[in-house]
């Protein structure tokens, strides 16, 4: 898959929407490749700014990302936390719930 292509999970798109499915796939990819990960409270978390998401998914604004992440949290697919050592660093950490992992691990993912 090249830079101009995005994939998404059909199950998450059905539950939340296409934007949310693309963001969920991006966050899942970060969990696998990022150095900014930690294991807390029984989950693997990855640190990422909303601005970083818009750089990698340029057709989304920061407001769209914020709204979509909130929707993923409301639907029980994702969790958001703040685990930064610096009290001025408000960057969010993301992980998937058991339900989110179940949806993402399903083979209904399309390029």
Coordinates of N, CA, C and O in Angstrom, one line a residue:
X1 N 0.9 -1.2 0.0 CA 0.0 0.0 0.0 C 0.9 1.2 0.0 O 1.8 1.3 0.8
X2 N 0.6 2.2 -0.9 CA 1.5 3.4 -0.9 C 0.8 4.5 -0.1 O -0.2 4.4 0.5
X3 N 1.5 5.6 0.0 CA 1.1 6.7 0.9 C -0.3 7.3 0.6 O -1.0 7.7 1.5
X4 N -0.7 7.2 -0.7 CA -2.0 7.8 -1.1 C -3.1 6.8 -0.9 O -4.3 7.1 -1.2
X5 N -2.8 5.6 -0.3 CA -3.9 4.7 -0.1 C -4.1 4.5 1.4 O -3.2 4.6 2.2
X6 N -5.4 4.3 1.8 CA -5.7 4.0 3.2 C -6.6 2.8 3.2 O -7.4 2.5 2.3
X7 N -6.5 2.0 4.2 CA -7.4 0.9 4.4 C -8.3 1.1 5.6 O -8.0 2.0 6.4
X8 N -9.4 0.4 5.6 CA -10.3 0.6 6.8 C -11.0 -0.8 7.0 O -11.1 -1.6 6.2
X9 N -11.5 -0.9 8.2 CA -12.2 -2.1 8.7 C -13.7 -1.9 8.5 O -14.3 -0.9 9.0
X10 N -14.3 -2.8 7.7 CA -15.7 -2.7 7.4 C -16.6 -2.8 8.7 O -17.6 -2.1 8.7
X11 N -16.2 -3.6 9.6 CA -17.1 -3.7 10.9 C -17.1 -2.3 11.6 O -18.1 -1.9 12.1
X12 N -15.9 -1.7 11.8 CA -15.8 -0.4 12.5 C -16.6 0.6 11.6 O -17.3 1.5 12.2
X13 N -16.4 0.6 10.3 CA -17.1 1.6 9.5 C -18.6 1.4 9.6 O -19.4 2.4 9.6
X14 N -19.1 0.2 9.8 CA -20.5 -0.1 10.0 C -21.0 0.5 11.3 O -22.1 1.0 11.4
X15 N -20.2 0.3 12.3 CA -20.6 0.7 13.7 C -20.5 2.2 13.9 O -21.4 2.8 14.5
X16 N -19.4 2.8 13.4 CA -19.1 4.2 13.7 C -19.1 5.1 12.4 O -19.4 6.3 12.6
X17 N -18.6 4.6 11.3 CA -18.4 5.5 10.2 C -17.1 5.3 9.5 O -16.2 4.7 10.1
X18 N -16.9 5.8 8.3 CA -15.7 5.6 7.5 C -14.5 6.3 8.1 O -13.4 5.8 8.2
X19 N -14.7 7.6 8.5 CA -13.6 8.3 9.1 C -13.1 7.6 10.3 O -11.8 7.5 10.5
X20 N -14.0 7.1 11.2 CA -13.6 6.4 12.4 C -12.8 5.1 12.1 O -11.8 4.8 12.7
X21 N -13.2 4.4 11.0 CA -12.5 3.2 10.6 C -11.1 3.5 10.1 O -10.2 2.7 10.4
X22 N -11.0 4.6 9.4 CA -9.6 4.9 8.9 C -8.7 5.3 10.0 O -7.6 4.9 10.1
X23 N -9.2 6.1 11.0 CA -8.4 6.5 12.2 C -8.1 5.3 13.0 O -7.0 5.1 13.5
X24 N -9.0 4.4 13.2 CA -8.8 3.1 14.0 C -7.7 2.3 13.3 O -6.8 1.8 14.0
X25 N -7.7 2.2 12.0 CA -6.6 1.5 11.3 C -5.3 2.2 11.5 O -4.2 1.5 11.7
X26 N -5.3 3.5 11.4 CA -4.0 4.2 11.6 C -3.5 4.0 13.0 O -2.3 3.8 13.2
X27 N -4.3 4.1 14.0 CA -3.9 3.9 15.4 C -3.4 2.5 15.6 O -2.3 2.3 16.3
X28 N -4.0 1.5 15.0 CA -3.6 0.1 15.1 C -2.2 0.0 14.5 O -1.3 -0.7 15.1
X29 N -2.0 0.6 13.4 CA -0.7 0.6 12.8 C 0.4 1.2 13.7 O 1.5 0.7 13.7
X30 N 0.1 2.3 14.3 CA 1.0 2.9 15.3 C 1.3 2.0 16.4 O 2.5 2.0 16.9
X31 N 0.4 1.3 16.9 CA 0.6 0.3 18.0 C 1.7 -0.7 17.7 O 2.5 -1.1 18.5
X32 N 1.7 -1.0 16.4 CA 2.7 -2.1 15.9 C 4.1 -1.5 15.7 O 5.1 -2.1 15.9
X33 N 4.1 -0.2 15.2 CA 5.4 0.3 14.7 C 6.0 1.5 15.5 O 7.1 1.7 15.4
X34 N 5.2 2.1 16.4 CA 5.7 3.3 17.1 C 6.6 2.9 18.3 O 6.4 1.9 18.9
X35 N 7.6 3.8 18.5 CA 8.4 3.7 19.7 C 7.7 4.3 20.9 O 8.1 4.1 22.1
X36 N 6.6 5.0 20.7 CA 5.8 5.7 21.8 C 4.7 4.8 22.3 O 3.5 5.1 22.1
X37 N 5.1 3.6 22.8 CA 4.0 2.7 23.3 C 4.3 2.4 24.8 O 5.5 2.5 25.2
X38 N 3.3 2.0 25.5 CA 3.5 1.6 26.9 C 2.4 0.6 27.3 O 1.3 0.6 26.6
X39 N 2.7 -0.2 28.2 CA 1.7 -1.2 28.7 C 1.2 -0.7 30.1 O 2.0 -0.6 31.0
X40 N -0.1 -0.3 30.2 CA -0.7 0.1 31.4 C -2.1 -0.4 31.6 O -2.8 -0.4 30.6
X41 N -2.5 -0.7 32.8 CA -3.8 -1.1 33.1 C -4.4 -2.2 32.2 O -5.5 -2.3 31.8
X42 N -3.4 -3.1 31.8 CA -3.8 -4.3 31.0 C -3.9 -4.0 29.5 O -4.5 -4.9 28.8
X43 N -3.5 -2.9 29.0 CA -3.6 -2.5 27.6 C -2.3 -2.0 27.1 O -1.5 -1.4 27.8
X44 N -2.0 -2.2 25.8 CA -0.9 -1.5 25.1 C -1.4 -0.2 24.5 O -2.4 -0.2 23.8
X45 N -0.8 0.9 25.0 CA -1.2 2.2 24.6 C -0.2 2.8 23.6 O 1.0 2.5 23.7
X46 N -0.6 3.7 22.7 CA 0.3 4.4 21.8 C 0.0 5.9 21.9 O -1.2 6.3 22.0
X47 N 1.1 6.7 21.9 CA 1.0 8.1 22.1 C 0.9 8.8 20.7 O 1.8 8.4 19.9
X48 N 0.0 9.7 20.5 CA -0.1 10.3 19.2 C -0.9 11.6 19.3 O -2.0 11.6 20.0
X49 N -0.5 12.7 18.7 CA -1.2 13.9 18.7 C -2.3 13.9 17.6 O -2.1 13.2 16.6
X50 N -3.3 14.7 17.8 CA -4.3 14.8 16.7 C -3.7 15.4 15.5 O -4.1 15.1 14.4
X51 N -2.8 16.3 15.6 CA -2.1 16.9 14.5 C -1.3 15.9 13.7 O -1.4 15.9 12.5
X52 N -0.7 14.9 14.4 CA 0.0 13.9 13.7 C -0.9 13.0 12.8 O -0.6 12.7 11.7
X53 N -2.1 12.8 13.4 CA -3.1 12.0 12.6 C -3.5 12.8 11.3 O -3.6 12.2 10.2
X54 N -3.7 14.1 11.4 CA -4.0 14.9 10.2 C -2.9 15.0 9.2 O -3.1 15.1 8.0
X55 N -1.7 14.8 9.7 CA -0.5 14.8 8.8 C -0.5 13.5 7.9 O -0.3 13.6 6.7
X56 N -0.9 12.4 8.6 CA -0.9 11.1 7.9 C -2.2 10.9 7.2 O -2.2 10.1 6.3
X57 N -3.2 11.5 7.6 CA -4.5 11.4 6.9 C -5.0 12.8 6.6 O -5.8 13.4 7.3
X58 N -4.4 13.4 5.6 CA -4.6 14.9 5.3 C -6.0 15.3 4.9 O -6.2 16.5 5.0
X59 N -6.9 14.4 4.6 CA -8.2 14.8 4.3 C -9.1 15.0 5.6 O -10.3 15.3 5.5
X60 N -8.5 14.8 6.8 CA -9.2 15.1 8.0 C -8.6 16.3 8.7 O -7.4 16.6 8.7
X61 N -9.5 17.1 9.4 CA -9.0 18.2 10.2 C -8.9 17.7 11.6 O -9.4 16.6 12.0
X62 N -8.3 18.5 12.5 CA -8.1 18.2 13.9 C -9.5 18.0 14.5 O -9.7 17.2 15.4
X63 N -10.5 18.9 14.2 CA -11.8 18.8 14.7 C -12.5 17.5 14.3 O -13.1 16.8 15.1
X64 N -12.3 17.1 13.1 CA -12.8 15.8 12.6 C -12.2 14.6 13.4 O -12.9 13.7 13.7
X65 N -10.9 14.7 13.6 CA -10.2 13.6 14.4 C -10.7 13.6 15.8 O -11.1 12.5 16.3
X66 N -10.9 14.7 16.4 CA -11.4 14.8 17.8 C -12.8 14.2 17.9 O -13.1 13.4 18.7
X67 N -13.6 14.6 17.0 CA -15.0 14.1 16.9 C -15.0 12.6 16.7 O -15.8 11.8 17.3
X68 N -14.2 12.1 15.8 CA -14.2 10.7 15.4 C -13.6 9.8 16.6 O -14.2 8.8 16.8
X69 N -12.6 10.3 17.2 CA -12.0 9.6 18.4 C -13.1 9.5 19.5 O -13.3 8.5 20.1
X70 N -13.8 10.6 19.7 CA -14.9 10.6 20.7 C -15.9 9.6 20.4 O -16.4 8.9 21.3
X71 N -16.2 9.5 19.1 CA -17.2 8.5 18.7 C -16.7 7.1 18.9 O -17.5 6.2 19.3
X72 N -15.5 6.8 18.6 CA -14.9 5.5 18.8 C -14.9 5.2 20.3 O -15.2 4.0 20.7
X73 N -14.7 6.1 21.2 CA -14.7 5.9 22.6 C -16.2 5.7 23.1 O -16.5 4.7 23.8
X74 N -17.1 6.5 22.6 CA -18.5 6.3 22.9 C -19.1 4.9 22.5 O -19.9 4.4 23.3
X75 N -18.6 4.4 21.4 CA -19.1 3.1 20.9 C -18.3 2.0 21.6 O -18.6 0.8 21.3
X76 N -17.4 2.3 22.5 CA -16.7 1.2 23.2 C -15.6 0.5 22.4 O -15.2 -0.6 22.8
X77 N -15.1 1.2 21.4 CA -14.1 0.6 20.5 C -12.7 0.9 21.0 O -11.7 0.2 20.9
X78 N -12.5 2.2 21.5 CA -11.2 2.7 21.8 C -11.3 3.4 23.2 O -12.3 3.8 23.7
X79 N -10.1 3.4 23.8 CA -9.9 4.1 25.1 C -8.9 5.2 24.9 O -8.0 5.0 24.1
X80 N -9.0 6.3 25.6 CA -8.1 7.4 25.5 C -7.6 7.7 26.9 O -8.4 7.7 27.9
X81 N -6.3 7.9 27.1 CA -5.7 8.3 28.4 C -4.6 9.3 28.2 O -4.2 9.6 27.1
X82 N -4.1 9.8 29.4 CA -3.0 10.8 29.4 C -2.0 10.2 30.4 O -2.3 10.2 31.6
X83 N -0.9 9.7 30.0 CA 0.2 9.1 30.8 C 1.5 9.8 30.7 O 2.5 9.2 30.8
X84 N 1.5 11.1 30.5 CA 2.7 11.8 30.2 C 3.4 12.2 31.6 O 2.8 12.6 32.5
X85 N 4.7 12.2 31.6 CA 5.5 12.5 32.7 C 5.5 14.1 32.9 O 5.5 14.6 34.0
X86 N 5.5 14.8 31.8 CA 5.5 16.3 31.9 C 4.1 16.7 32.0 O 3.2 16.5 31.2
X87 N 3.8 17.5 33.1 CA 2.5 17.9 33.4 C 1.9 18.9 32.3 O 0.7 19.1 32.2
X88 N 2.8 19.5 31.5 CA 2.4 20.4 30.4 C 2.1 19.6 29.1 O 1.6 20.2 28.2
X89 N 2.4 18.4 29.1 CA 2.2 17.5 27.9 C 0.8 16.9 28.0 O 0.6 16.0 28.8
X90 N -0.1 17.3 27.2 CA -1.4 16.8 27.2 C -1.7 15.9 26.0 O -2.9 15.7 25.7
X91 N -0.7 15.3 25.4 CA -0.9 14.4 24.3 C -1.6 13.2 24.8 O -1.3 12.6 25.8
X92 N -2.6 12.7 24.0 CA -3.4 11.6 24.3 C -2.6 10.3 23.9 O -1.9 10.2 23.0
X93 N -3.0 9.2 24.7 CA -2.6 7.9 24.4 C -3.8 7.1 24.1 O -4.9 7.3 24.7
X94 N -3.7 6.2 23.1 CA -4.8 5.5 22.6 C -4.6 4.0 22.7 O -3.5 3.5 22.5
X95 N -5.7 3.3 23.0 CA -5.7 1.8 22.9 C -7.1 1.3 22.5 O -8.0 2.1 22.4
X96 N -7.2 0.0 22.2 CA -8.5 -0.5 21.8 C -9.0 -1.4 23.0 O -8.3 -2.1 23.6
X97 N -10.3 -1.4 23.1 CA -11.0 -2.3 24.1 C -11.0 -3.7 23.5 O -10.7 -3.9 22.3
X98 N -11.5 -4.6 24.3 CA -11.6 -6.0 23.8 C -12.6 -6.0 22.6 O -12.3 -6.7 21.6
X99 N -13.6 -5.2 22.7 CA -14.6 -5.1 21.6 C -13.9 -4.5 20.3 O -14.1 -5.0 19.2
X100 N -13.1 -3.5 20.5 CA -12.4 -2.9 19.4 C -11.4 -3.9 18.8 O -11.3 -4.0 17.5
X101 N -10.7 -4.6 19.6 CA -9.7 -5.6 19.1 C -10.5 -6.7 18.3 O -10.0 -7.2 17.3
X102 N -11.6 -7.1 18.8 CA -12.4 -8.1 18.1 C -12.8 -7.6 16.7 O -12.7 -8.4 15.8
X103 N -13.2 -6.4 16.6 CA -13.6 -5.8 15.3 C -12.4 -5.7 14.4 O -12.5 -6.0 13.2
X104 N -11.3 -5.2 15.0 CA -10.1 -5.1 14.2 C -9.4 -6.4 13.7 O -8.8 -6.5 12.7
X105 N -9.6 -7.4 14.6 CA -9.0 -8.7 14.2 C -9.8 -9.5 13.2 O -9.3 -10.5 12.7
X106 N -11.0 -9.0 13.0 CA -11.8 -9.7 12.0 C -11.2 -9.5 10.6 O -10.5 -8.5 10.4
X107 N -11.4 -10.4 9.7 CA -10.7 -10.4 8.4 C -11.4 -9.4 7.4 O -11.0 -9.4 6.3
X108 N -12.4 -8.7 7.8 CA -13.2 -7.9 6.9 C -12.6 -6.5 6.8 O -13.2 -5.5 7.1
X109 N -11.3 -6.4 6.4 CA -10.6 -5.2 6.2 C -10.3 -5.0 4.7 O -9.8 -5.9 4.1
X110 N -10.6 -3.8 4.2 CA -10.4 -3.6 2.8 C -9.4 -2.5 2.5 O -9.4 -1.5 3.2
X111 N -8.6 -2.7 1.5 CA -7.7 -1.6 1.0 C -8.4 -0.7 0.1 O -9.3 -1.0 -0.6

